[in-house]
JSON list of C-alpha atoms in Angstrom, two decimals:
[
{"chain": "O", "resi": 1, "resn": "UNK", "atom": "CA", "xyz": [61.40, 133.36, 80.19]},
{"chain": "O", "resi": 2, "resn": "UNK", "atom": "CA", "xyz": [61.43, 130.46, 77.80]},
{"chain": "O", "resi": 3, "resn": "UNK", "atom": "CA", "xyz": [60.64, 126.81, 78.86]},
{"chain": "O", "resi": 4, "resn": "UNK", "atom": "CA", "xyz": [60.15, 123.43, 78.09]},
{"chain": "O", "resi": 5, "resn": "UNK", "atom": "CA", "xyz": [58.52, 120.66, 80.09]},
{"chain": "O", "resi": 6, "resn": "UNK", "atom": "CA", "xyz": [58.55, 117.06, 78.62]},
{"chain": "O", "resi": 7, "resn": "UNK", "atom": "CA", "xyz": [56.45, 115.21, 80.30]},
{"chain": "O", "resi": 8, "resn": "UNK", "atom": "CA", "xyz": [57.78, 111.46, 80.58]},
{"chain": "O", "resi": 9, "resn": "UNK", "atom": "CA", "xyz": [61.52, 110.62, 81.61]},
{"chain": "O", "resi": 10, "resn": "UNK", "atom": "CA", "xyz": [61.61, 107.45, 80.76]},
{"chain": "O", "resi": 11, "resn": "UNK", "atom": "CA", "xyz": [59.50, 105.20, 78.38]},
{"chain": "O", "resi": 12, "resn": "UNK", "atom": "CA", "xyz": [59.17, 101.60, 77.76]},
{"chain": "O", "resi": 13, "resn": "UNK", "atom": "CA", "xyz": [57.81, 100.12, 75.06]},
{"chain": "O", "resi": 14, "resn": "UNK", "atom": "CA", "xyz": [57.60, 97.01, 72.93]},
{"chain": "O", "resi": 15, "resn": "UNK", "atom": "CA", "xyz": [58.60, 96.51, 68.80]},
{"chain": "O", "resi": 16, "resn": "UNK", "atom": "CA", "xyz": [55.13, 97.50, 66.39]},
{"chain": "O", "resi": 17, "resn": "UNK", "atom": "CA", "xyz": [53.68, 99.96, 69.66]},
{"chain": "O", "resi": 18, "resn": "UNK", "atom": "CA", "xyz": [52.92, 103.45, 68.84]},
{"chain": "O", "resi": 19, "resn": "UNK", "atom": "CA", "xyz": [54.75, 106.30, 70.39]},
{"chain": "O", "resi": 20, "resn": "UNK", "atom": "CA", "xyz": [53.97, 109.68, 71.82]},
{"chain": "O", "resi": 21, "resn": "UNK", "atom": "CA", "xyz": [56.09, 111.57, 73.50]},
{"chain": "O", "resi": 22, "resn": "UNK", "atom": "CA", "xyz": [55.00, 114.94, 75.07]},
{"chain": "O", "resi": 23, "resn": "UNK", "atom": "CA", "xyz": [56.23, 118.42, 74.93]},
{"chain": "O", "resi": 24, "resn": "UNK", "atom": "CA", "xyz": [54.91, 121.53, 75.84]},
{"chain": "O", "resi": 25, "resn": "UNK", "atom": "CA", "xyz": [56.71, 125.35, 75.70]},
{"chain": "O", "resi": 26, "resn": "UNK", "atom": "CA", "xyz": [56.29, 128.09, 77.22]},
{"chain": "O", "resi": 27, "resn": "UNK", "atom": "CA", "xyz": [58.08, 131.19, 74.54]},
{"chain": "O", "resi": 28, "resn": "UNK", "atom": "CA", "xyz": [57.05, 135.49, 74.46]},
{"chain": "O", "resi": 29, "resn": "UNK", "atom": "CA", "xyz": [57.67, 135.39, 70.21]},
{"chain": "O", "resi": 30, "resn": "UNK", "atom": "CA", "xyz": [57.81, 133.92, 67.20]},
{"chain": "O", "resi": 31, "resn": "UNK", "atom": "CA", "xyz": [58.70, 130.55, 67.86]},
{"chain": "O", "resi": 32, "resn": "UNK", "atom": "CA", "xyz": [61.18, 127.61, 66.23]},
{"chain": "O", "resi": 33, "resn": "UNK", "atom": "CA", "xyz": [60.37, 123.81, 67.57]},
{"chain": "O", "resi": 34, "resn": "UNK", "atom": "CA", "xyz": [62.60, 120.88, 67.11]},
{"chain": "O", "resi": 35, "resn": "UNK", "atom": "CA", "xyz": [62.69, 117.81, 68.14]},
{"chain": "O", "resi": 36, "resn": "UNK", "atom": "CA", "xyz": [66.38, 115.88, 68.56]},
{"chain": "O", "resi": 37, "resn": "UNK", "atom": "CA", "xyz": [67.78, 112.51, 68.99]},
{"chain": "O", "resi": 38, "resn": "UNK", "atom": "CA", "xyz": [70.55, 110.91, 70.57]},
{"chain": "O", "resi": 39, "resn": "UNK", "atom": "CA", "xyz": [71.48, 107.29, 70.08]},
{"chain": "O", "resi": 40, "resn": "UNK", "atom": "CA", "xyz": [73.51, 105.53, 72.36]},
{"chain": "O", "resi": 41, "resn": "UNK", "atom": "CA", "xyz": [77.29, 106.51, 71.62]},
{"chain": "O", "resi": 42, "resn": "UNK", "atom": "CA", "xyz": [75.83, 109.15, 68.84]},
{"chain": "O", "resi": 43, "resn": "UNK", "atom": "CA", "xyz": [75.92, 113.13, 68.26]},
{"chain": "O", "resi": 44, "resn": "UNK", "atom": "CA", "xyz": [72.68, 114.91, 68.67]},
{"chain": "O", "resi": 45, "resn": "UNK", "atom": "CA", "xyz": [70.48, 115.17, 65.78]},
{"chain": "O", "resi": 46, "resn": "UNK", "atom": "CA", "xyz": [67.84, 116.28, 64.47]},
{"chain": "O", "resi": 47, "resn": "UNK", "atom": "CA", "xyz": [64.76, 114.22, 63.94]},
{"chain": "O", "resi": 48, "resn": "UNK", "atom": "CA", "xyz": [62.67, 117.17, 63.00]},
{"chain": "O", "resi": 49, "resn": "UNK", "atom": "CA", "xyz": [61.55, 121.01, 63.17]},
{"chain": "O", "resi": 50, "resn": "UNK", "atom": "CA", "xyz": [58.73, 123.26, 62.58]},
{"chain": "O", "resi": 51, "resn": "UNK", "atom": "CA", "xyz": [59.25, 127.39, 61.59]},
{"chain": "O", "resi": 52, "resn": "UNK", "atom": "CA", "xyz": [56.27, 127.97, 59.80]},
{"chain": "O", "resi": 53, "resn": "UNK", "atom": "CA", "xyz": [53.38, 126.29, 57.67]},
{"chain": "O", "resi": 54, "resn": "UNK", "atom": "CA", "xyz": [51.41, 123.17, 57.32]},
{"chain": "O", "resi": 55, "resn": "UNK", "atom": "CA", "xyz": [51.63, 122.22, 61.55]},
{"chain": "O", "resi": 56, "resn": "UNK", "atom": "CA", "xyz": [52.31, 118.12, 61.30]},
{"chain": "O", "resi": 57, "resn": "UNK", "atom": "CA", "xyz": [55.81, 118.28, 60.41]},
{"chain": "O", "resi": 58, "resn": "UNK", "atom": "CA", "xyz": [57.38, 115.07, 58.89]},
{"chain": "O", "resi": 59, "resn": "UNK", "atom": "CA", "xyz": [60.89, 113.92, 60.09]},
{"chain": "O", "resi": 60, "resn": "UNK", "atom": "CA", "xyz": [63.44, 110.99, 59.40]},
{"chain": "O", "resi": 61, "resn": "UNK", "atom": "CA", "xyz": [62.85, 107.08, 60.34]},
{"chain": "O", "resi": 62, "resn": "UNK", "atom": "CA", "xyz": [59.14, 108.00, 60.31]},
{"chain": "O", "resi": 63, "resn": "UNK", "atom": "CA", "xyz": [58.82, 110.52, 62.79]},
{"chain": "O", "resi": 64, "resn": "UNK", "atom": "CA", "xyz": [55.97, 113.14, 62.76]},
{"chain": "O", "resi": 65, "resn": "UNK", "atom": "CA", "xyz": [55.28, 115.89, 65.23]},
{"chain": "O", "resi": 66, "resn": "UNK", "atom": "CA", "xyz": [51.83, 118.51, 65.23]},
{"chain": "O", "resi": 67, "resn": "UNK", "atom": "CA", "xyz": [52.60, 121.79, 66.61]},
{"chain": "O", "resi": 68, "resn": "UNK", "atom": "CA", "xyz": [49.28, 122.58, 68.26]},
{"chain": "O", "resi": 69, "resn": "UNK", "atom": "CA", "xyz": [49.48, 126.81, 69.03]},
{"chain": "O", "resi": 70, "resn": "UNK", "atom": "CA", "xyz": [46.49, 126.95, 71.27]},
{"chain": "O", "resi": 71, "resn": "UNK", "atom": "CA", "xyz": [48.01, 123.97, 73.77]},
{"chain": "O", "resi": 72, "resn": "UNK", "atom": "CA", "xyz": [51.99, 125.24, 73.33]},
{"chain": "O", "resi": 73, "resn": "UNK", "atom": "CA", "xyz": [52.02, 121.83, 72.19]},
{"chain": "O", "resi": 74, "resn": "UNK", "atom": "CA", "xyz": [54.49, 120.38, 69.97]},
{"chain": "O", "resi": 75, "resn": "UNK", "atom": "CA", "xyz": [54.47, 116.30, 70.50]},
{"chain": "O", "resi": 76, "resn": "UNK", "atom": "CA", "xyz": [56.22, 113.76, 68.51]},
{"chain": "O", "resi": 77, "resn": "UNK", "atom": "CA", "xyz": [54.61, 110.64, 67.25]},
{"chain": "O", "resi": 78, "resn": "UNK", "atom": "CA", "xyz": [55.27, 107.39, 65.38]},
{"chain": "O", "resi": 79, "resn": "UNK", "atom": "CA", "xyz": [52.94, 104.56, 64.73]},
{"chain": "O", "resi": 80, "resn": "UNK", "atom": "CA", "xyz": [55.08, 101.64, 64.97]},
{"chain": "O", "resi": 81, "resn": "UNK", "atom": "CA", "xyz": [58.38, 101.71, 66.69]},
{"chain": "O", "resi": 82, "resn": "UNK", "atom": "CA", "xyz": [61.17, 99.96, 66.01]},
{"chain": "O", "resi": 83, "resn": "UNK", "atom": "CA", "xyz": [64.64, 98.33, 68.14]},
{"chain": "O", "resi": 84, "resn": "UNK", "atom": "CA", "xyz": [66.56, 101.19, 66.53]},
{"chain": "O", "resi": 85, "resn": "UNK", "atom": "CA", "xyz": [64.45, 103.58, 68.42]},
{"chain": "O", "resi": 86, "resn": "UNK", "atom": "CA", "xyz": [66.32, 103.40, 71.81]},
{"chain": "O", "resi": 87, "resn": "UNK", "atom": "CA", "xyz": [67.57, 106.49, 71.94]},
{"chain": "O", "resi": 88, "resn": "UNK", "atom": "CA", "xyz": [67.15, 109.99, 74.35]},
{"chain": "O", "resi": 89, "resn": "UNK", "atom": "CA", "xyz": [64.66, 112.49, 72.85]},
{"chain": "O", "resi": 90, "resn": "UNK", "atom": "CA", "xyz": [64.98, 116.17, 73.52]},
{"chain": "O", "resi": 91, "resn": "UNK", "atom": "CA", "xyz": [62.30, 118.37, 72.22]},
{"chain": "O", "resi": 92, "resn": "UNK", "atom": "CA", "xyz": [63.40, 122.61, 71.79]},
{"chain": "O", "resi": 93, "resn": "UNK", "atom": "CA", "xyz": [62.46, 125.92, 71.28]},
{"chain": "O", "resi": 94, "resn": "UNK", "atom": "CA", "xyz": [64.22, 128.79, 69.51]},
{"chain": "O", "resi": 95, "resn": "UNK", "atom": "CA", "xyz": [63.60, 132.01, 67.90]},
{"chain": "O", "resi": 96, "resn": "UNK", "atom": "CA", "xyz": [65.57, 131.39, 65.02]},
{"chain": "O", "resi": 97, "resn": "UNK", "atom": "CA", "xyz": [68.63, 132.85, 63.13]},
{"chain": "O", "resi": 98, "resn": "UNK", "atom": "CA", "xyz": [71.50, 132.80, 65.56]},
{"chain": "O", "resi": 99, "resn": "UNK", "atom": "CA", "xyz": [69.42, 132.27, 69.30]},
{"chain": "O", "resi": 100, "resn": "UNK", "atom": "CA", "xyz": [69.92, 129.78, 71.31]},
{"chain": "O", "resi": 101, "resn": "UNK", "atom": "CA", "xyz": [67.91, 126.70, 71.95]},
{"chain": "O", "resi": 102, "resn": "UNK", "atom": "CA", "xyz": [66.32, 126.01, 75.10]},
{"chain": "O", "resi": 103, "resn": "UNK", "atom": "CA", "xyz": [66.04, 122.33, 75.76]},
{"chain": "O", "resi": 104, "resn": "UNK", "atom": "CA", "xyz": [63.44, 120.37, 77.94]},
{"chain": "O", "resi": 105, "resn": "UNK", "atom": "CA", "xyz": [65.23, 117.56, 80.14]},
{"chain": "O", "resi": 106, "resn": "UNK", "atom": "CA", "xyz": [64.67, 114.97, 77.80]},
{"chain": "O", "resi": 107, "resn": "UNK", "atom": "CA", "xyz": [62.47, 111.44, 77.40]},
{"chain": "O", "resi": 108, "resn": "UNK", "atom": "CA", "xyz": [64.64, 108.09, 77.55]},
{"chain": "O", "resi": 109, "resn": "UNK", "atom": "CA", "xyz": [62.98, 105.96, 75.08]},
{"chain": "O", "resi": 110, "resn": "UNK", "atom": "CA", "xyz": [64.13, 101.75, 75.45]},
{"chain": "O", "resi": 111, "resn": "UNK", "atom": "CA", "xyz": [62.35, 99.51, 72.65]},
{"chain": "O", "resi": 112, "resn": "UNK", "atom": "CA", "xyz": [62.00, 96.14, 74.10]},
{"chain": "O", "resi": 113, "resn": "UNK", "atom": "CA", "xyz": [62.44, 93.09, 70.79]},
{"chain": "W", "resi": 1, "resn": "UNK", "atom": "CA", "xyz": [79.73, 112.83, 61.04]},
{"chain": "W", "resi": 2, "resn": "UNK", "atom": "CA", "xyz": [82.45, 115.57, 60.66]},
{"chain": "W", "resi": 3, "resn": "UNK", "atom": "CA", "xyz": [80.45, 118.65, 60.36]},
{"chain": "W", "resi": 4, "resn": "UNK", "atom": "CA", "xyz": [81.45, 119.87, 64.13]},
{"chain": "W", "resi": 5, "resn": "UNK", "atom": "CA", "xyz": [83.97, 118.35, 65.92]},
{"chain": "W", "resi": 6, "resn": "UNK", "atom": "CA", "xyz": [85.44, 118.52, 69.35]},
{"chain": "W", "resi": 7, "resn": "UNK", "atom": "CA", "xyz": [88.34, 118.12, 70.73]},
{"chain": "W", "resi": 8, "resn": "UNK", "atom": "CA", "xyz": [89.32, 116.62, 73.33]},
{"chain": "W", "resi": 9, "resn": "UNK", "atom": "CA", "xyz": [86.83, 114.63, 73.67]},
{"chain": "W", "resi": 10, "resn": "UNK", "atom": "CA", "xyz": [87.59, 113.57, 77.46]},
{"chain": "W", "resi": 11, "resn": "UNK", "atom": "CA", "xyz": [89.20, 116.08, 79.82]},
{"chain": "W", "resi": 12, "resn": "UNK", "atom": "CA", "xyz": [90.42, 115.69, 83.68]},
{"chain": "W", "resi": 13, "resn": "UNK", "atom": "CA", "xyz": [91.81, 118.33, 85.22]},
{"chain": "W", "resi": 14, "resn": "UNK", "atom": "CA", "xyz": [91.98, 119.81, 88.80]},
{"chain": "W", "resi": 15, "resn": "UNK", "atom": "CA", "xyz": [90.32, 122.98, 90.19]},
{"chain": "W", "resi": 16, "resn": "UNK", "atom": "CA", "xyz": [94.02, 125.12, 89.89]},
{"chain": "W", "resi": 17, "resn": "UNK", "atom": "CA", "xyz": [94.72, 123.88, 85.72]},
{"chain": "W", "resi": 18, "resn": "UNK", "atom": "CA", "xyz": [93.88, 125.85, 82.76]},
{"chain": "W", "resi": 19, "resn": "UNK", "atom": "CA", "xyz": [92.64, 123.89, 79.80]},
{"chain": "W", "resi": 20, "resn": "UNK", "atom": "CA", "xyz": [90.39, 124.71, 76.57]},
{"chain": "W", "resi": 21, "resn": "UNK", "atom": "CA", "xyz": [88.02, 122.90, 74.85]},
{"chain": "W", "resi": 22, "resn": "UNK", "atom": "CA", "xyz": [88.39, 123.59, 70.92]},
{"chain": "W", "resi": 23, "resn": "UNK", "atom": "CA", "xyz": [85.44, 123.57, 68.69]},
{"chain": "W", "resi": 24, "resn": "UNK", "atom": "CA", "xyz": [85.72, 123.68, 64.65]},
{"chain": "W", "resi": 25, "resn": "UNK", "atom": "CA", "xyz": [82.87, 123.21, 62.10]},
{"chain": "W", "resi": 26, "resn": "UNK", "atom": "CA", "xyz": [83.51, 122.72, 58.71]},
{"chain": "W", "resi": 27, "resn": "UNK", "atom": "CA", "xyz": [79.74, 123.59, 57.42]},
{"chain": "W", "resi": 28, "resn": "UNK", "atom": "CA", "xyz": [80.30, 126.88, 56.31]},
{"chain": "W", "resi": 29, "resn": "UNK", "atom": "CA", "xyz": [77.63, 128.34, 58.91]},
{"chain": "W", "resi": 30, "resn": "UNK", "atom": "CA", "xyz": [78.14, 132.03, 61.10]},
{"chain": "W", "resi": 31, "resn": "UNK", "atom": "CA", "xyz": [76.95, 130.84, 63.95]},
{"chain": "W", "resi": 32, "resn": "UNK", "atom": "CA", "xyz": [78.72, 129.05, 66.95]},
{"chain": "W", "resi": 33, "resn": "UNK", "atom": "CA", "xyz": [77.00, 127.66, 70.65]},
{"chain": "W", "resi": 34, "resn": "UNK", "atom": "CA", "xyz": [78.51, 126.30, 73.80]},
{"chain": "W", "resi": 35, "resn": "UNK", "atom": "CA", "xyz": [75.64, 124.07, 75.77]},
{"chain": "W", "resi": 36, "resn": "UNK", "atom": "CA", "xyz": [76.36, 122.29, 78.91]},
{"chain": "W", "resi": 37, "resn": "UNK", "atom": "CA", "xyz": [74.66, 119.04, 79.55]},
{"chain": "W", "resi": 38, "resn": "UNK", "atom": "CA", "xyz": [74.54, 118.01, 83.10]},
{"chain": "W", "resi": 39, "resn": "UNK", "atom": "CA", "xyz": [73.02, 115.20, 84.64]},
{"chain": "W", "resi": 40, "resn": "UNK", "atom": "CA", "xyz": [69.33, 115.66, 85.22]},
{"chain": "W", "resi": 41, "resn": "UNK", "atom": "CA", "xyz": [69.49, 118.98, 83.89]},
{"chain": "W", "resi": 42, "resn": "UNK", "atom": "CA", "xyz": [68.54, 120.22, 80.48]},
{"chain": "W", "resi": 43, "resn": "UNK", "atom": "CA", "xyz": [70.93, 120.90, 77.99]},
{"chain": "W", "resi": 44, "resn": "UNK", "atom": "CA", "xyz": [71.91, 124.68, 79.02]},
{"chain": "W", "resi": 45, "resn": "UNK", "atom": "CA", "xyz": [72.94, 127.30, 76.65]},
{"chain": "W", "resi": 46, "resn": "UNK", "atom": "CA", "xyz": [76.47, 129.13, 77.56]},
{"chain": "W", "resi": 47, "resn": "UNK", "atom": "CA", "xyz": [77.41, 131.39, 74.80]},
{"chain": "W", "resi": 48, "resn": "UNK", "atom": "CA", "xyz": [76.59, 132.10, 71.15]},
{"chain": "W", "resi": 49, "resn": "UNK", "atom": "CA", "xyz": [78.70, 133.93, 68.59]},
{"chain": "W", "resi": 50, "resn": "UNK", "atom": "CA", "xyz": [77.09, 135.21, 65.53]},
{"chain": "W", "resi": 51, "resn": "UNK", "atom": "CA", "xyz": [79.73, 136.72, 62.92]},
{"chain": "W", "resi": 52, "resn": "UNK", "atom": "CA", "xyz": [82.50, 136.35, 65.37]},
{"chain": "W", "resi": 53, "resn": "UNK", "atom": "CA", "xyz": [80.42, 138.72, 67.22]},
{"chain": "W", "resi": 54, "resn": "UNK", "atom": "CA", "xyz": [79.49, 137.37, 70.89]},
{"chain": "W", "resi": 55, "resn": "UNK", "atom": "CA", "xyz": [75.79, 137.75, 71.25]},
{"chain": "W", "resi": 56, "resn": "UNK", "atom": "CA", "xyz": [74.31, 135.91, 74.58]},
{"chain": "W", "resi": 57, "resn": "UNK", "atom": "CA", "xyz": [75.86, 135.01, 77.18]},
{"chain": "W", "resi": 58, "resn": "UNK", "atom": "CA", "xyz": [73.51, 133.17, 79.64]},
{"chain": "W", "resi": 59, "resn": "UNK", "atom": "CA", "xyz": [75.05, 134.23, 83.26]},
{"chain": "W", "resi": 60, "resn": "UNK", "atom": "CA", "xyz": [78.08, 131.74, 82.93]},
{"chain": "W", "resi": 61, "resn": "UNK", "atom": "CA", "xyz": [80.62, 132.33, 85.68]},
{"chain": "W", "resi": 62, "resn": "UNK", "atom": "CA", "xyz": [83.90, 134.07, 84.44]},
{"chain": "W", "resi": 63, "resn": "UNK", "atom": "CA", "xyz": [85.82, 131.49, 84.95]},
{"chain": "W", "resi": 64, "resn": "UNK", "atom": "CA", "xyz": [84.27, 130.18, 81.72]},
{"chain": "W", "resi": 65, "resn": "UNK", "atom": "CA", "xyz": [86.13, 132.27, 79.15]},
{"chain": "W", "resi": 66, "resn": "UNK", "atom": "CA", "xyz": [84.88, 132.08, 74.99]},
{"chain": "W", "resi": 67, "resn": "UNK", "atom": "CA", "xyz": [86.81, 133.09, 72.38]},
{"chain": "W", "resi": 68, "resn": "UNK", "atom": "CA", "xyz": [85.54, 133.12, 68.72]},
{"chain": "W", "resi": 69, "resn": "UNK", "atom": "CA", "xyz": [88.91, 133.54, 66.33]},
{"chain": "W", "resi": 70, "resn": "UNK", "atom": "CA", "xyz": [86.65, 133.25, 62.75]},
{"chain": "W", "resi": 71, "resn": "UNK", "atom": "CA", "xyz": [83.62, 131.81, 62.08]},
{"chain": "W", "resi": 72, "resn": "UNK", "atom": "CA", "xyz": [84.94, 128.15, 61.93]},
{"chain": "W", "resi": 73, "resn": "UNK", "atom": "CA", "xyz": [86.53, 127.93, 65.48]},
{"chain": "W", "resi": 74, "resn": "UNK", "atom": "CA", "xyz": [85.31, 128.08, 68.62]},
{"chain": "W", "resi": 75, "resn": "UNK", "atom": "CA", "xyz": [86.86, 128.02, 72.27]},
{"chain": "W", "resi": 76, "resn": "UNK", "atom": "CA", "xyz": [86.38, 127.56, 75.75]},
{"chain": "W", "resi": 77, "resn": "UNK", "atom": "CA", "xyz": [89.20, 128.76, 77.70]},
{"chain": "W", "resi": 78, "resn": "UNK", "atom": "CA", "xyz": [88.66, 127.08, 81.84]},
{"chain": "W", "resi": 79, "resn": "UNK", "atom": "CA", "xyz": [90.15, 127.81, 84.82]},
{"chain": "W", "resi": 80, "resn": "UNK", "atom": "CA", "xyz": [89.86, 127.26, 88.66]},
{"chain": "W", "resi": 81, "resn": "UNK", "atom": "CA", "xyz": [86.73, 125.22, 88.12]},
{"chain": "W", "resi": 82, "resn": "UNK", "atom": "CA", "xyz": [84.72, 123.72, 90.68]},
{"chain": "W", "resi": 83, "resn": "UNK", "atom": "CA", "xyz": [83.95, 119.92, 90.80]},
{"chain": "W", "resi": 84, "resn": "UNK", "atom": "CA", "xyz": [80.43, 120.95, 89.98]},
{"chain": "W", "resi": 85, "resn": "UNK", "atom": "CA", "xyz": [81.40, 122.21, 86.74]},
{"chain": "W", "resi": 86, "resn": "UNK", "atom": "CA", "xyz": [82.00, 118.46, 85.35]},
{"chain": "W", "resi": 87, "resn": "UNK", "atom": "CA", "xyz": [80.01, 117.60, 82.40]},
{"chain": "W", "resi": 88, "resn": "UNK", "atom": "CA", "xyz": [79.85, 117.09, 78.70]},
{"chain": "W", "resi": 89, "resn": "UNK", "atom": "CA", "xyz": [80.17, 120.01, 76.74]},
{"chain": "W", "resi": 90, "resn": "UNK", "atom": "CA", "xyz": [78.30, 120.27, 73.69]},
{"chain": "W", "resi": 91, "resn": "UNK", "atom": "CA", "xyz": [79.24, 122.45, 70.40]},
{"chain": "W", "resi": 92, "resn": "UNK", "atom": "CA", "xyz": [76.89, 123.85, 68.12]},
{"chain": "W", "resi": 93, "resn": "UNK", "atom": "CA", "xyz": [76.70, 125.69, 64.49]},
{"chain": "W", "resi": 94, "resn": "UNK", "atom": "CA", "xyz": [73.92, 127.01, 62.51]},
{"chain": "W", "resi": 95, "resn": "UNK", "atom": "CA", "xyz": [73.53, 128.88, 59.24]},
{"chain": "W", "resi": 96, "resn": "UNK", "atom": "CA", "xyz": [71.94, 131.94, 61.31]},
{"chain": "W", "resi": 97, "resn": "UNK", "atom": "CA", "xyz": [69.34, 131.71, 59.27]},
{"chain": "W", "resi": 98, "resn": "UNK", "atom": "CA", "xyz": [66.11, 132.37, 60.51]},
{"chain": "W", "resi": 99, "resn": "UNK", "atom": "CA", "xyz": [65.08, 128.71, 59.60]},
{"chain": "W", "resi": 100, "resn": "UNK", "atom": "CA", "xyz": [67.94, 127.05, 60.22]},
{"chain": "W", "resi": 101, "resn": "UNK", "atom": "CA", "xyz": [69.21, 124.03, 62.13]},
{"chain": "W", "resi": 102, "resn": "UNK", "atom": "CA", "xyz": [71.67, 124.01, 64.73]},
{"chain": "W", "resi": 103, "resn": "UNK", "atom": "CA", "xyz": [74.37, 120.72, 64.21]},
{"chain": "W", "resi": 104, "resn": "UNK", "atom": "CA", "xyz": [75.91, 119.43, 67.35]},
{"chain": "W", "resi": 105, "resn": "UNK", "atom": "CA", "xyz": [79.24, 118.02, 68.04]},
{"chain": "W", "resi": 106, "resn": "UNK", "atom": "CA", "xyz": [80.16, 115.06, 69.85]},
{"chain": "W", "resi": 107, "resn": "UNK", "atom": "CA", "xyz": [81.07, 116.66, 72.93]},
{"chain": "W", "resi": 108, "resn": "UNK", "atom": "CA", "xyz": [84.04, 116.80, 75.59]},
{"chain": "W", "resi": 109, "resn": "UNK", "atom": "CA", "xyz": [83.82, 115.54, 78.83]},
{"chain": "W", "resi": 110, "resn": "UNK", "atom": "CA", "xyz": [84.46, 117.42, 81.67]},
{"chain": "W", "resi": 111, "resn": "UNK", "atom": "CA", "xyz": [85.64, 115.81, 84.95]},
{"chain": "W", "resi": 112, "resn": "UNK", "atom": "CA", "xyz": [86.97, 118.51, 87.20]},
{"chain": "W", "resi": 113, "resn": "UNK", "atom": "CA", "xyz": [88.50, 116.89, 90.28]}
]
């Protein structure tokens, strides 16, 4: 069975630190990563996803993630964060075309000015 | 954002109603998902319709009830819930490519008293 374990809840941090936020999978195929945000009040969306290719995957507002096979390992990173950057973070795993995602429980992220 | 839209987006109703949660996406995509978000839990996958066509459906009690009309509307037909069933209920579309991104709606939410 799929899964994904994200391994902080909750994160503080202050304006200009760097961010990592972990997420390992566990998936039996050919697998689809994503990473999603959701800012306060906001839809779900997508910060970024890897499918294939060149493994550090660039996303919006400066977001980058390296999908490492050998660790099931696909963690998000960003050098300098920002206010803006308060948001929940869900990292997921698909197969792709029309499966479903499975979700780990999510990091809340707060951005102290 | 427009692309998927819920309605309602708040819902009350007691464990004897019937109500249904409508979903429409206006992205041109073949695929449709129902996720339910509880608190502390991951975001869970419910049902996915590919081509009108259901094709998962993750062990979700019967008295959750999809119905898939054409590829731009989705349902959620409820009855005799439990109070344990209260959530937010998340929408989803994707091309069905193999690729592609799934786009969430803002979600209804589900207080079942």
């Amino acid at each position: 069975a799929q899964s994904v374990s994200q391994h902080n809840h909750h994160v503080i941090l202050s304006e200009a630190a760097s961010l990592e936020l972990g997420c390992n999978y566990s998936y039996g195929g050919t697998v689809n990563l994503f990473w999603y945000v959701q800012y306060p009040g906001q839809h779900l969306q997508l910060l970024l996803k890897y499918f294939s290719g060149d493994p550090l995957v660039k996303g919006i507002k400066g977001f980058e993630a390296e999908f490492i096979k050998s660790k099931f390992s696909f963690n998000l990173r960003k050098p300098s964060v920002q206010w803006s950057d308060t948001a929940e973070y869900f990292c997921a795993v698909g197969g792709g075309g029309a499966d479903g995602l499975t979700f780990g429980k999510g990091t809340h992220l707060i951005i102290q000015p | 954002e427009t692309g998927v839209t819920q309605t309602p987006r708040h819902l009350v109703m007691g464990m004897t109603n019937k109500k249904s949660l409508k979903c429409e996406q206006h992205l041109g995509h073949n695929a449709m998902y129902w996720y339910k978000q509880s608190a502390k839990k991951p975001l869970e996958l419910m049902f996915v319709y590919s081509l009108e066509e259901r094709v998962e459906n993750n062990s979700v009690p019967s008295r959750f009830s999809p119905e898939c009309p054409n590829s731009s509307h989705l349902f959620l037909h409820l009855h005799t819930l439990q109070p344990e069933d209260s959530a937010l209920y998340l929408c989803a579309s994707s091309g069905g490519g193999i690729a592609d991104t799934q786009y969430f709606g803002p979600g209804t939410r589900l207080t079942v008293l």
